[in-house]
Short mmCIF file of C-alpha atoms in Angstrom, two decimals:
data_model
loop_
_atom_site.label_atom_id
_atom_site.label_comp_id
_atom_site.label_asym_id
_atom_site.label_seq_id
_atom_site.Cartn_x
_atom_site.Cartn_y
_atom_site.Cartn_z
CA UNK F 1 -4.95 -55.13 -135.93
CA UNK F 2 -2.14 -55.64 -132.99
CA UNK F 3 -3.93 -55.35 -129.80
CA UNK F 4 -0.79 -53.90 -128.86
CA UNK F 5 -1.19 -50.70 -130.76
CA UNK F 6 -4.27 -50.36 -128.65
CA UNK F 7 -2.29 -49.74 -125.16
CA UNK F 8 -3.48 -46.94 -123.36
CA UNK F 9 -0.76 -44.65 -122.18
CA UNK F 10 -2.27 -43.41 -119.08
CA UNK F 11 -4.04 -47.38 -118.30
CA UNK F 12 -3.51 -48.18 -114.83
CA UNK F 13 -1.10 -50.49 -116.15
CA UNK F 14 1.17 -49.12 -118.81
CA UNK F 15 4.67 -49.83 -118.81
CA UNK F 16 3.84 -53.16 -116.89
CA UNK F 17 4.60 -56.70 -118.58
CA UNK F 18 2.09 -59.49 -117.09
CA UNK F 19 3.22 -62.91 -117.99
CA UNK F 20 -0.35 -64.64 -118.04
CA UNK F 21 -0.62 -68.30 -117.37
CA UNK F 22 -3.22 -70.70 -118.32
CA UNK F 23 -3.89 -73.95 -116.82
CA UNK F 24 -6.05 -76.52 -117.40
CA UNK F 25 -10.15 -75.28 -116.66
CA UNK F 26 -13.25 -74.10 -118.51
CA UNK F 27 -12.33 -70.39 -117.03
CA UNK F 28 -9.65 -70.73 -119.72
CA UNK F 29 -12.44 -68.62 -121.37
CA UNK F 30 -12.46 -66.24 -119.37
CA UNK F 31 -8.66 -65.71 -119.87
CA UNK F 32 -9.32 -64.13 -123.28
CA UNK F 33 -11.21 -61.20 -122.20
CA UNK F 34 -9.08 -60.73 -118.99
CA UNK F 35 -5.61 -60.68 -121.88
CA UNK F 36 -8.18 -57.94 -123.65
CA UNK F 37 -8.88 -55.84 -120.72
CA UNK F 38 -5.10 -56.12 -119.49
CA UNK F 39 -4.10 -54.74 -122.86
CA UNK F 40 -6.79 -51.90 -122.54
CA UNK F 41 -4.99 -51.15 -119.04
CA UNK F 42 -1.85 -50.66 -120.89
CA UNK F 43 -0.05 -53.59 -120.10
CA UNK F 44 1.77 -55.73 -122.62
CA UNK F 45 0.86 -59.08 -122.10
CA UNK F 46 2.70 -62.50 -122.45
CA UNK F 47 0.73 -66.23 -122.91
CA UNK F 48 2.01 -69.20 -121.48
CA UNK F 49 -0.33 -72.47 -122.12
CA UNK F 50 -0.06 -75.57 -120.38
CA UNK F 51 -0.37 -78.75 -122.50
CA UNK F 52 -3.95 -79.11 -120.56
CA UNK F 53 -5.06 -75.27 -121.27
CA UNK F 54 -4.70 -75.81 -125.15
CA UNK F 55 -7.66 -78.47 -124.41
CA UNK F 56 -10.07 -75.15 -123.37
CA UNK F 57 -8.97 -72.08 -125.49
CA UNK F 58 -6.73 -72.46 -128.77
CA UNK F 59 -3.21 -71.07 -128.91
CA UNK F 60 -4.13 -68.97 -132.00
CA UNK F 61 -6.84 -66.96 -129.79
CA UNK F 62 -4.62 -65.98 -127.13
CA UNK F 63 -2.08 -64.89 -129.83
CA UNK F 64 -4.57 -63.07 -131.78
CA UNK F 65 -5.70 -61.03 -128.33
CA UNK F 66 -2.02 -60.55 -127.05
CA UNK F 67 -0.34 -59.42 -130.49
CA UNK F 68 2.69 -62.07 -129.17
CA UNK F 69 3.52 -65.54 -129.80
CA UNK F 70 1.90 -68.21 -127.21
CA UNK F 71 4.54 -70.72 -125.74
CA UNK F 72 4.02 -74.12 -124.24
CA UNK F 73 7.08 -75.64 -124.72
CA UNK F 74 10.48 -75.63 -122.57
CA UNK F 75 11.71 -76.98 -125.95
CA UNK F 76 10.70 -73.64 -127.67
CA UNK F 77 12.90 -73.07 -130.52
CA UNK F 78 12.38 -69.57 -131.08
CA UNK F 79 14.51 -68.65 -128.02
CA UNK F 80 18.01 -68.51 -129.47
CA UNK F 81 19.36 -69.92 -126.23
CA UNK F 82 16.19 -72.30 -125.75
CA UNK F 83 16.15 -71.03 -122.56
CA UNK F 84 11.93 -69.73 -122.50
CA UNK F 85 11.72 -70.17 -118.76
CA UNK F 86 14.36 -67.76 -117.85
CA UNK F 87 14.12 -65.17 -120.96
CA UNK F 88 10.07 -64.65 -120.06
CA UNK F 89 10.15 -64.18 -116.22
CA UNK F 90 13.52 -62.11 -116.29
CA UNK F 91 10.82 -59.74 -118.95
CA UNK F 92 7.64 -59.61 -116.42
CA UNK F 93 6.75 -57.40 -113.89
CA UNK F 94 4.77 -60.05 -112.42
CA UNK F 95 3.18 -63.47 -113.59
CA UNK F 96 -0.40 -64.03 -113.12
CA UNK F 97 -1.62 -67.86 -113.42
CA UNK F 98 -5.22 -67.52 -114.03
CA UNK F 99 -6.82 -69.73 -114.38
CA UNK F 100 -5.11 -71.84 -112.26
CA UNK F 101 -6.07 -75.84 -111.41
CA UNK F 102 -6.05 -77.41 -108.36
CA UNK F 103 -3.10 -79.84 -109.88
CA UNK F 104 -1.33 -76.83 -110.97
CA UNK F 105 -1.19 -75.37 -107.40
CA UNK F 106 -0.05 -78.93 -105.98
CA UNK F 107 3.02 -78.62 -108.74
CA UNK F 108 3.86 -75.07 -107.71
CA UNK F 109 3.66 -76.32 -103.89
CA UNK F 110 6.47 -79.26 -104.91
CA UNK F 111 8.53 -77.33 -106.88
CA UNK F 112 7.74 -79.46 -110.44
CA UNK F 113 9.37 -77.71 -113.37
CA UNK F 114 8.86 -80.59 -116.06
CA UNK F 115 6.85 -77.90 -118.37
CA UNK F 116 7.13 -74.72 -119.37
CA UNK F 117 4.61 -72.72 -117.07
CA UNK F 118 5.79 -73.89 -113.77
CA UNK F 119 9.46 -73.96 -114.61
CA UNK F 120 9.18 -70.20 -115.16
CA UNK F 121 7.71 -69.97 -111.87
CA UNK F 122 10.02 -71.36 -110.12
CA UNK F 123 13.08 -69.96 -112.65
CA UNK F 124 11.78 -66.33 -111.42
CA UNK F 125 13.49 -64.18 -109.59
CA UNK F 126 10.87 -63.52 -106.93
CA UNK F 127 11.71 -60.14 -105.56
CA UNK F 128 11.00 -58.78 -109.11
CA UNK F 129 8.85 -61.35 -110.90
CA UNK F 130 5.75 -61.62 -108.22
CA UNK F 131 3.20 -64.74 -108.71
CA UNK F 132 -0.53 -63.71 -108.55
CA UNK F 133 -3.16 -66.70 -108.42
CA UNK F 134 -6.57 -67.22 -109.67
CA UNK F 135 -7.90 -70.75 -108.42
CA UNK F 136 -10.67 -72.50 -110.54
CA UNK F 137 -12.07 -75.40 -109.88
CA UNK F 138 -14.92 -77.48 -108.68
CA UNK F 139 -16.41 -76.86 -105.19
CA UNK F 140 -15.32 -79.73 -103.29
CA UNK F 141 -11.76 -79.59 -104.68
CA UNK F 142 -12.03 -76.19 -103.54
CA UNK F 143 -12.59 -77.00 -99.45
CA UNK F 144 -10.57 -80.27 -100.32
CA UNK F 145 -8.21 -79.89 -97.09
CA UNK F 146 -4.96 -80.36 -99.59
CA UNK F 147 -6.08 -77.73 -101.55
CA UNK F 148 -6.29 -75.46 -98.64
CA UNK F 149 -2.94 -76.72 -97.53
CA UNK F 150 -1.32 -76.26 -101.16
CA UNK F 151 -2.83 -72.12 -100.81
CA UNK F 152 -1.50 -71.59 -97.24
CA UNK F 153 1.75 -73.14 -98.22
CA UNK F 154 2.03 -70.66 -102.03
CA UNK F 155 1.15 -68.02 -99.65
CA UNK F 156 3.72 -68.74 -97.10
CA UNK F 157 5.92 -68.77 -100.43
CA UNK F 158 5.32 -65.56 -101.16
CA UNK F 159 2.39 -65.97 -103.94
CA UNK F 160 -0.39 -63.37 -103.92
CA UNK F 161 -4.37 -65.59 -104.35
CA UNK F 162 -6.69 -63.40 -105.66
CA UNK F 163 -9.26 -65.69 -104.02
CA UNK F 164 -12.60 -67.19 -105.96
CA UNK F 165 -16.15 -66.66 -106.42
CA UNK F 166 -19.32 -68.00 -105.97
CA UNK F 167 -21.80 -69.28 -108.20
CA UNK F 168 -22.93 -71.95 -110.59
CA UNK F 169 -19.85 -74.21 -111.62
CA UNK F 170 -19.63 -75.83 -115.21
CA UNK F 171 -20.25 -79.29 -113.82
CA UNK F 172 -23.86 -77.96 -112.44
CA UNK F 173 -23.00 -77.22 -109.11
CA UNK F 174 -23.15 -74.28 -107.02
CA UNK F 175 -20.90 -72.52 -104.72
CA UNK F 176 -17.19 -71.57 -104.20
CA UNK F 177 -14.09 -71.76 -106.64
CA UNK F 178 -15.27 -70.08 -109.57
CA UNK F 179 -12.53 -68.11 -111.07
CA UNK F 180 -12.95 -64.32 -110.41
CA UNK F 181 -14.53 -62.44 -113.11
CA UNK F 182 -11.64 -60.76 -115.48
CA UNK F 183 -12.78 -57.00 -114.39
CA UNK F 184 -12.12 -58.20 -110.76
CA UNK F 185 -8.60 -59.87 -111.04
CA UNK F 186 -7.74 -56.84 -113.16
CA UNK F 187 -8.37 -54.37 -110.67
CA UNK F 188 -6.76 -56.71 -108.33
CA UNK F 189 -3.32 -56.45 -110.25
CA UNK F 190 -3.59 -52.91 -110.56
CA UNK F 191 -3.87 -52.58 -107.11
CA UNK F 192 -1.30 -54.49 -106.63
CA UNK F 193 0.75 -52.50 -107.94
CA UNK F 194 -0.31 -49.13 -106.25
CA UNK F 195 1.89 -47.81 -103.50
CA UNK F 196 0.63 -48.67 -100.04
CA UNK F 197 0.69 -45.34 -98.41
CA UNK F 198 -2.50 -46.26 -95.90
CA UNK F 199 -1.39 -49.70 -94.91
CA UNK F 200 -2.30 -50.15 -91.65
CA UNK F 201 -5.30 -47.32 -91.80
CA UNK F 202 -8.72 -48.45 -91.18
CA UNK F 203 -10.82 -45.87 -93.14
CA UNK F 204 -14.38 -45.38 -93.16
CA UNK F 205 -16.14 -43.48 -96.31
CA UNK F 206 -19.46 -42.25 -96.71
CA UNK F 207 -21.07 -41.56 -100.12
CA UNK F 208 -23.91 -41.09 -102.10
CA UNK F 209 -26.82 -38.84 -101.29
CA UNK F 210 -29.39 -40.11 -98.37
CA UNK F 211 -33.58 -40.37 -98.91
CA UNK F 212 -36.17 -39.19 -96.39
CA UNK F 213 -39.60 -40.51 -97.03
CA UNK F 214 -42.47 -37.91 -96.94
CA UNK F 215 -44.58 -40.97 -97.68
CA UNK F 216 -44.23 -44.73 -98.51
CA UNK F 217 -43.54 -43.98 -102.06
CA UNK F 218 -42.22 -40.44 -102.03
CA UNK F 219 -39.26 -38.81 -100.14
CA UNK F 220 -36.45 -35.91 -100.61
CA UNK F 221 -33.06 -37.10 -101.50
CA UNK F 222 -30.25 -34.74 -104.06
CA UNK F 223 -28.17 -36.08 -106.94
CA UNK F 224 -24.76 -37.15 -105.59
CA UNK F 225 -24.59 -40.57 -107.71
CA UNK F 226 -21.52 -41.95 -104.62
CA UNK F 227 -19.30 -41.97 -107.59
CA UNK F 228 -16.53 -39.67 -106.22
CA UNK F 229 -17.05 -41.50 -102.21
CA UNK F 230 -16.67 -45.30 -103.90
CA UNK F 231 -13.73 -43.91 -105.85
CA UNK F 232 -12.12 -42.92 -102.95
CA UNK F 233 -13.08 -46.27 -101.22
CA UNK F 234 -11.11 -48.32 -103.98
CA UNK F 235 -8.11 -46.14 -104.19
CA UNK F 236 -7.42 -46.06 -100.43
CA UNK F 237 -8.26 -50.05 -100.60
CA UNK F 238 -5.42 -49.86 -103.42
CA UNK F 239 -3.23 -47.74 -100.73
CA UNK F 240 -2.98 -50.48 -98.33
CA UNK F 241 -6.18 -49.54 -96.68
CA UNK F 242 -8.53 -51.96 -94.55
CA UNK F 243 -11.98 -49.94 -96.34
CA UNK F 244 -15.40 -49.53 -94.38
CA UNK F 245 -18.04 -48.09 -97.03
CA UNK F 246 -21.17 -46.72 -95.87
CA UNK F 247 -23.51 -45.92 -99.04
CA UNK F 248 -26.51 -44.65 -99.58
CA UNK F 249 -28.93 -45.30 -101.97
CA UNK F 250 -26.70 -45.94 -105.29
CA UNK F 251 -26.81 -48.44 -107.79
CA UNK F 252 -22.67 -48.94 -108.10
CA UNK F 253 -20.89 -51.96 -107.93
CA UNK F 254 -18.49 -52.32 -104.84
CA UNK F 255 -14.86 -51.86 -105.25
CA UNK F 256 -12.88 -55.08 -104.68
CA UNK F 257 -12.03 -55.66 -101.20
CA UNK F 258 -14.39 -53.26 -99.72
CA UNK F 259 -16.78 -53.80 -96.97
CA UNK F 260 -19.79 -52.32 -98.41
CA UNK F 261 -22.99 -51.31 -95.50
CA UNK F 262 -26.24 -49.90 -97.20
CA UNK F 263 -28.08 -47.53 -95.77
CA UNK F 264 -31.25 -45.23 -96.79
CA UNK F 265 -31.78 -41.93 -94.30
CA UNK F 266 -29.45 -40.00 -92.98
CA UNK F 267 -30.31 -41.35 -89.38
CA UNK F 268 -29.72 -44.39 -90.50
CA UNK F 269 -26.16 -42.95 -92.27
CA UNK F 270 -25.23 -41.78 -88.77
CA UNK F 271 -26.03 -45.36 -86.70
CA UNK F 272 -24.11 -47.07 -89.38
CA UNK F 273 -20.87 -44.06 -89.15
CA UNK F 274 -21.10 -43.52 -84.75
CA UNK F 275 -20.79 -47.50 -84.50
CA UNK F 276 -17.93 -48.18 -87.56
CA UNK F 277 -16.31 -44.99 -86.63
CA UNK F 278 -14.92 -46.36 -83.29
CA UNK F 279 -12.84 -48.81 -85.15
CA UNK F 280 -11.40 -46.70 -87.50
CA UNK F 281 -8.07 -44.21 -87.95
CA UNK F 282 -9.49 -42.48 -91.04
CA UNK F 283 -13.06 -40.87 -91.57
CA UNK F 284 -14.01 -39.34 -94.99
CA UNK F 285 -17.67 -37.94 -95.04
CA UNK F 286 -18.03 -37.66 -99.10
CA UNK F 287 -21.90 -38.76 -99.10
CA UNK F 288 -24.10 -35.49 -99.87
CA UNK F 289 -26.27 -35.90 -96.39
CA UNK F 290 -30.03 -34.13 -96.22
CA UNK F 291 -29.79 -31.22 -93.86
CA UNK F 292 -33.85 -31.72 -92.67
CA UNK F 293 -36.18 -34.58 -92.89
CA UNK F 294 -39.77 -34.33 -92.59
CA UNK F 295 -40.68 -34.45 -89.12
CA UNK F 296 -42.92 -37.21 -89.71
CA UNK F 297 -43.69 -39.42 -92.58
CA UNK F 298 -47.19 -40.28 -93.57
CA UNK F 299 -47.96 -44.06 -92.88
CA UNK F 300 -49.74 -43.81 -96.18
CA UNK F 301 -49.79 -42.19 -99.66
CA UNK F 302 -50.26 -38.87 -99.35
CA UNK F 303 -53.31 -37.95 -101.97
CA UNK F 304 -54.32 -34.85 -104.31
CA UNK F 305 -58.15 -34.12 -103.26
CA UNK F 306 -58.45 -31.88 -106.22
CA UNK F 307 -59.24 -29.07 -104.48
CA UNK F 308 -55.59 -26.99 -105.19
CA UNK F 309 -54.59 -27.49 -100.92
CA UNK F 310 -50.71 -28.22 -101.06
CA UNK F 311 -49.35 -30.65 -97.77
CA UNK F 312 -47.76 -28.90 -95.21
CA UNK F 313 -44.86 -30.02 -94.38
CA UNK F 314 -42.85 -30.00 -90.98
CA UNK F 315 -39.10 -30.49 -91.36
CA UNK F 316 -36.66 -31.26 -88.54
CA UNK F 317 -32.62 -30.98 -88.93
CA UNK F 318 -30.81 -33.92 -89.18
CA UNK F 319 -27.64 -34.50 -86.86
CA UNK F 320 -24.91 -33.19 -88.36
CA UNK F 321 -22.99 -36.70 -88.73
CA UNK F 322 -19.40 -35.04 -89.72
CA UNK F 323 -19.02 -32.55 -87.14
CA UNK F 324 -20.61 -35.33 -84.28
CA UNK F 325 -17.67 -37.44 -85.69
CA UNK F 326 -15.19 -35.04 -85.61
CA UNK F 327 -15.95 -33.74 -81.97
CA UNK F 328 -15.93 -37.46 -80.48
CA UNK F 329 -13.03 -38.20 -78.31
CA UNK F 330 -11.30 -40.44 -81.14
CA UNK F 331 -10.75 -37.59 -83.79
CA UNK F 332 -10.51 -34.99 -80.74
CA UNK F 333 -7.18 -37.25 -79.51
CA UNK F 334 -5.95 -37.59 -82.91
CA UNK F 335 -6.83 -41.16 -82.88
CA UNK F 336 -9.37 -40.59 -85.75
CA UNK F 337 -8.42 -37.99 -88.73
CA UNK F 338 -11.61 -36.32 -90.00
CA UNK F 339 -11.67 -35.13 -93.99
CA UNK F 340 -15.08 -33.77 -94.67
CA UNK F 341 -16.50 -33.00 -98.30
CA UNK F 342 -18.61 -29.54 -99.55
CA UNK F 343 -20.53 -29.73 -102.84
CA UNK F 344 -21.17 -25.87 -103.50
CA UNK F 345 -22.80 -24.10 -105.92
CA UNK F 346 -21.08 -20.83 -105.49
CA UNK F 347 -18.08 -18.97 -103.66
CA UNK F 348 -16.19 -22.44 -103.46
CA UNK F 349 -13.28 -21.01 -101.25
CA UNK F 350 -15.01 -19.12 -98.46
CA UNK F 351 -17.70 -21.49 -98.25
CA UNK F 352 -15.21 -24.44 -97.83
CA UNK F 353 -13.19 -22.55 -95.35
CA UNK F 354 -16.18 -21.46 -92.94
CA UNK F 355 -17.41 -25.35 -93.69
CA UNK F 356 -13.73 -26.32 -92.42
CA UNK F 357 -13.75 -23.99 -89.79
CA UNK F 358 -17.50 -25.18 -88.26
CA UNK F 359 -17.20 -28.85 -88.70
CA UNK F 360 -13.72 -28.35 -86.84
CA UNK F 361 -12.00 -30.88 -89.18
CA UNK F 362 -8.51 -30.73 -90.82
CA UNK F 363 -8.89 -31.10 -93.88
CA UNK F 364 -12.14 -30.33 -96.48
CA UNK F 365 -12.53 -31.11 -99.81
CA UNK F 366 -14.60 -28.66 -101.69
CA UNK F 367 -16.33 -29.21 -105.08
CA UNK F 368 -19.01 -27.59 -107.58
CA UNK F 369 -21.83 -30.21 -107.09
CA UNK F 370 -24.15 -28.71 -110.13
CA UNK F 371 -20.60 -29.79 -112.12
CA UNK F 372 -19.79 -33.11 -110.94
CA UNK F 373 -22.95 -34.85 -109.68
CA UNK F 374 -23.66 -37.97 -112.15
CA UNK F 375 -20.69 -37.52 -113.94
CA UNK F 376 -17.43 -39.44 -114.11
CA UNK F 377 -15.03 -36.29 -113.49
CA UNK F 378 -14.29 -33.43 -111.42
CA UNK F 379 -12.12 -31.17 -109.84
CA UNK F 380 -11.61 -30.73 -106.42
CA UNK F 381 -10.29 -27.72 -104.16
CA UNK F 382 -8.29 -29.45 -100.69
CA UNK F 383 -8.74 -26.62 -97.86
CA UNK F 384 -6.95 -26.40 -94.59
CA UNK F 385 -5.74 -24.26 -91.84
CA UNK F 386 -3.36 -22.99 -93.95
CA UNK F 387 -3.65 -22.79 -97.34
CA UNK F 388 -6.09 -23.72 -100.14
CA UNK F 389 -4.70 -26.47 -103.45
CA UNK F 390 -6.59 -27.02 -106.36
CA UNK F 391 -6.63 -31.20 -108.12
CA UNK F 392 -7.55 -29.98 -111.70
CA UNK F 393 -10.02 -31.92 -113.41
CA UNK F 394 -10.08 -35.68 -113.97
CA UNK F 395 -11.41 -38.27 -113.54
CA UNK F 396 -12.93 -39.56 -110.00
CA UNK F 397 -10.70 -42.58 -109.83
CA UNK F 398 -7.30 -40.51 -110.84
CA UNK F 399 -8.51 -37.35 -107.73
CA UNK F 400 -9.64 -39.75 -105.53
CA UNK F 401 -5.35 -41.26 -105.52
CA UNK F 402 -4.09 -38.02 -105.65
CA UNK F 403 -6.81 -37.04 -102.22
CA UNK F 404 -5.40 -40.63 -100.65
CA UNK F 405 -1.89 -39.89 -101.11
CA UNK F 406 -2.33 -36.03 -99.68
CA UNK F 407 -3.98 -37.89 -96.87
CA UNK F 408 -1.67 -40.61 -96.38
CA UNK F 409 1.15 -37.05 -96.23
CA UNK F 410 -0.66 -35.43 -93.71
CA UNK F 411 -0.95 -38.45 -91.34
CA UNK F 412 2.66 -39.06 -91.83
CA UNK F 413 3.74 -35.80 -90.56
CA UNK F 414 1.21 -34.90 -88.05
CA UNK F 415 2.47 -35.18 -84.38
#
């Protein structure tokens, strides 16, 4: 079957055409499942193989995941003006050279066009044909002082680097210039390509539900699972966004580009928020906080005795870590914009209204928590001074843009 007739409609990336370029480097096999997962986005997706990249991955796998011819050649016959290099980046909406080798950056630096891949690059037209880069390569050609001269100068150029990881290297070394995973350098191009209607913004996001101990193995938490708080995180990151995440106790990967700060109790929650929060322009408090803790926890197991007695319990309230935020003198001065979350189980509007209205913040989100805890979707309910607007249900990822751009509204026309 044509991966093509796989394209998603609504993928992050429909109606985008990726020119993907392979250089020489063992991540060339990684490049098949990031041309898979680009399709799956809804892209339409274009190889280009250097002479040395046909040594790692075969031409006739990268045609077979595309659904499109591979080229190689400048001398490509099947372009009825043999022009390849202009025909295929006048077609993309951006090129992505991944992986790309040390020598291949060096070649882009000087402006080489005697093969196909890099004469495209520099045949582009580069206010509509971008150039993304995903170095590979060994560690010490990685801090090699002219390969950190080659990146400054393709950045200075006008290249986007998507930057490397860390970890064991195919020549048995560890450390940096692994090529990013695929999953990461797609959600890289997608965001991208996302407006950037918070650049500038510093935000800082809760999520996920908080844990008081009663004992050292017991303690009283809820079931928020952070989803819909880290799918805010990555879309505002997408928006432009410099992204402070404060999570609790989730098991969910961080969103690219996020600075991720675990915490456990909702003291800890509000340490973490009072000393991030003087940094930041933008404060959304999506983690389901506990309202009480136990006033104190038992230094050891607490034990049945078997004779029927139930612990009593002492509770104490915990600080109130929205409304402290929103009465400091950085929200009160409009320095700081405050967006606070409600997860209900009944009488959505009034109770998000008089939650508004008490945490003195301008804008609250209101959901069903019974609905959406755990799950992938939901539907939120965006209540301020004035007026009430329902996001119908979706998915977290698609409400959490559609909350980022309301935001990034309101802090465009406020005084």
């Amino acid at each position: 079957m044509n991966p093509n007739t796989l394209l998603s409609a609504d993928g992050d990336l429909a109606g985008k055409h990726i020119v993907l370029g392979l250089t020489g480097g063992i991540a060339c096999y990684k490049s098949a499942e990031l041309c898979r997962l680009l399709i799956k986005q809804g892209a339409t997706v274009q190889v280009v193989m250097t002479e040395a990249a046909a040594q790692f991955i075969t031409t006739t796998t990268m045609q077979a995941l595309s659904g499109r011819p591979v080229y190689g050649s400048q001398w490509d016959a099947r372009e009825p003006n043999t022009m390849p290099h202009i025909n295929l980046s006048r077609e993309a909406d951006a090129i992505l050279i991944a992986p790309c080798s040390a020598d291949f950056m060096a070649r882009l630096v000087q402006g080489r066009s005697d093969e196909l891949l890099s004469l495209l690059c520099l045949a582009r037209p580069i206010a509509t044909a971008p150039l993304l880069i995903a170095p590979a390569m060994n560690r010490e050609m990685w801090v090699h002082p002219a390969t950190q001269r080659n990146m400054a100068q393709l950045a200075e150029d006008g290249a986007t680097l998507l930057g490397v990881g860390n970890g064991p290297q195919a020549c048995g070394e560890i450390g940096d210039g692994r090529m990013l995973e695929p999953a990461e350098m797609v959600e890289d191009l997608i965001a991208f390509f996302r407006p950037k209607s918070l650049a500038g913004q510093r935000l800082l996001v809760t999520a996920g539900p908080t844990y008081e101990a009663i004992d050292p193995v017991r303690g009283i938490t809820n079931l928020s699972s952070g989803k819909m708080g880290f799918a805010i995180a990555r879309a505002a990151r997408e928006a432009g966004a410099d992204v402070t995440l404060v999570a609790g106790p989730v098991a969910l990967a961080t969103p690219r580009g996020v600075n991720r700060i675990d915490v456990k109790s909702a003291q800890n929650m509000l340490a973490a928020v009072v000393q991030h929060a003087q940094a930041a322009t933008l404060f959304v408090a999506t983690a389901a906080v506990a309202d009480w803790r136990p006033a104190q926890a038992a230094e050891q197991k607490i034990k049945k005795d078997g004779s029927g007695a139930t612990p009593q319990l002492q509770f104490v309230e915990n600080t109130d870590i929205l409304a402290t935020v929103a009465q400091s003198a950085r929200a009160l001065s409009g320095a700081l914009y405050c967006v606070g979350f409600a997860a209900e189980s009944q009488d959505l509007l009034a109770n998000a209204q008089a939650k508004r209205a008490r945490k003195g913040v301008p804008l609250l989100v209101g959901n069903i928590g019974p609905a959406t805890f755990g799950k992938d979707e939901n539907a939120l309910l965006l209540v301020d001074a004035l007026s009430a607007t329902e996001l119908p249900h979706a998915s977290k990822l698609s409400l959490a843009r559609q909350l980022v751009a309301e935001i990034a509204k309101r802090l465009h026309t406020s005084p």
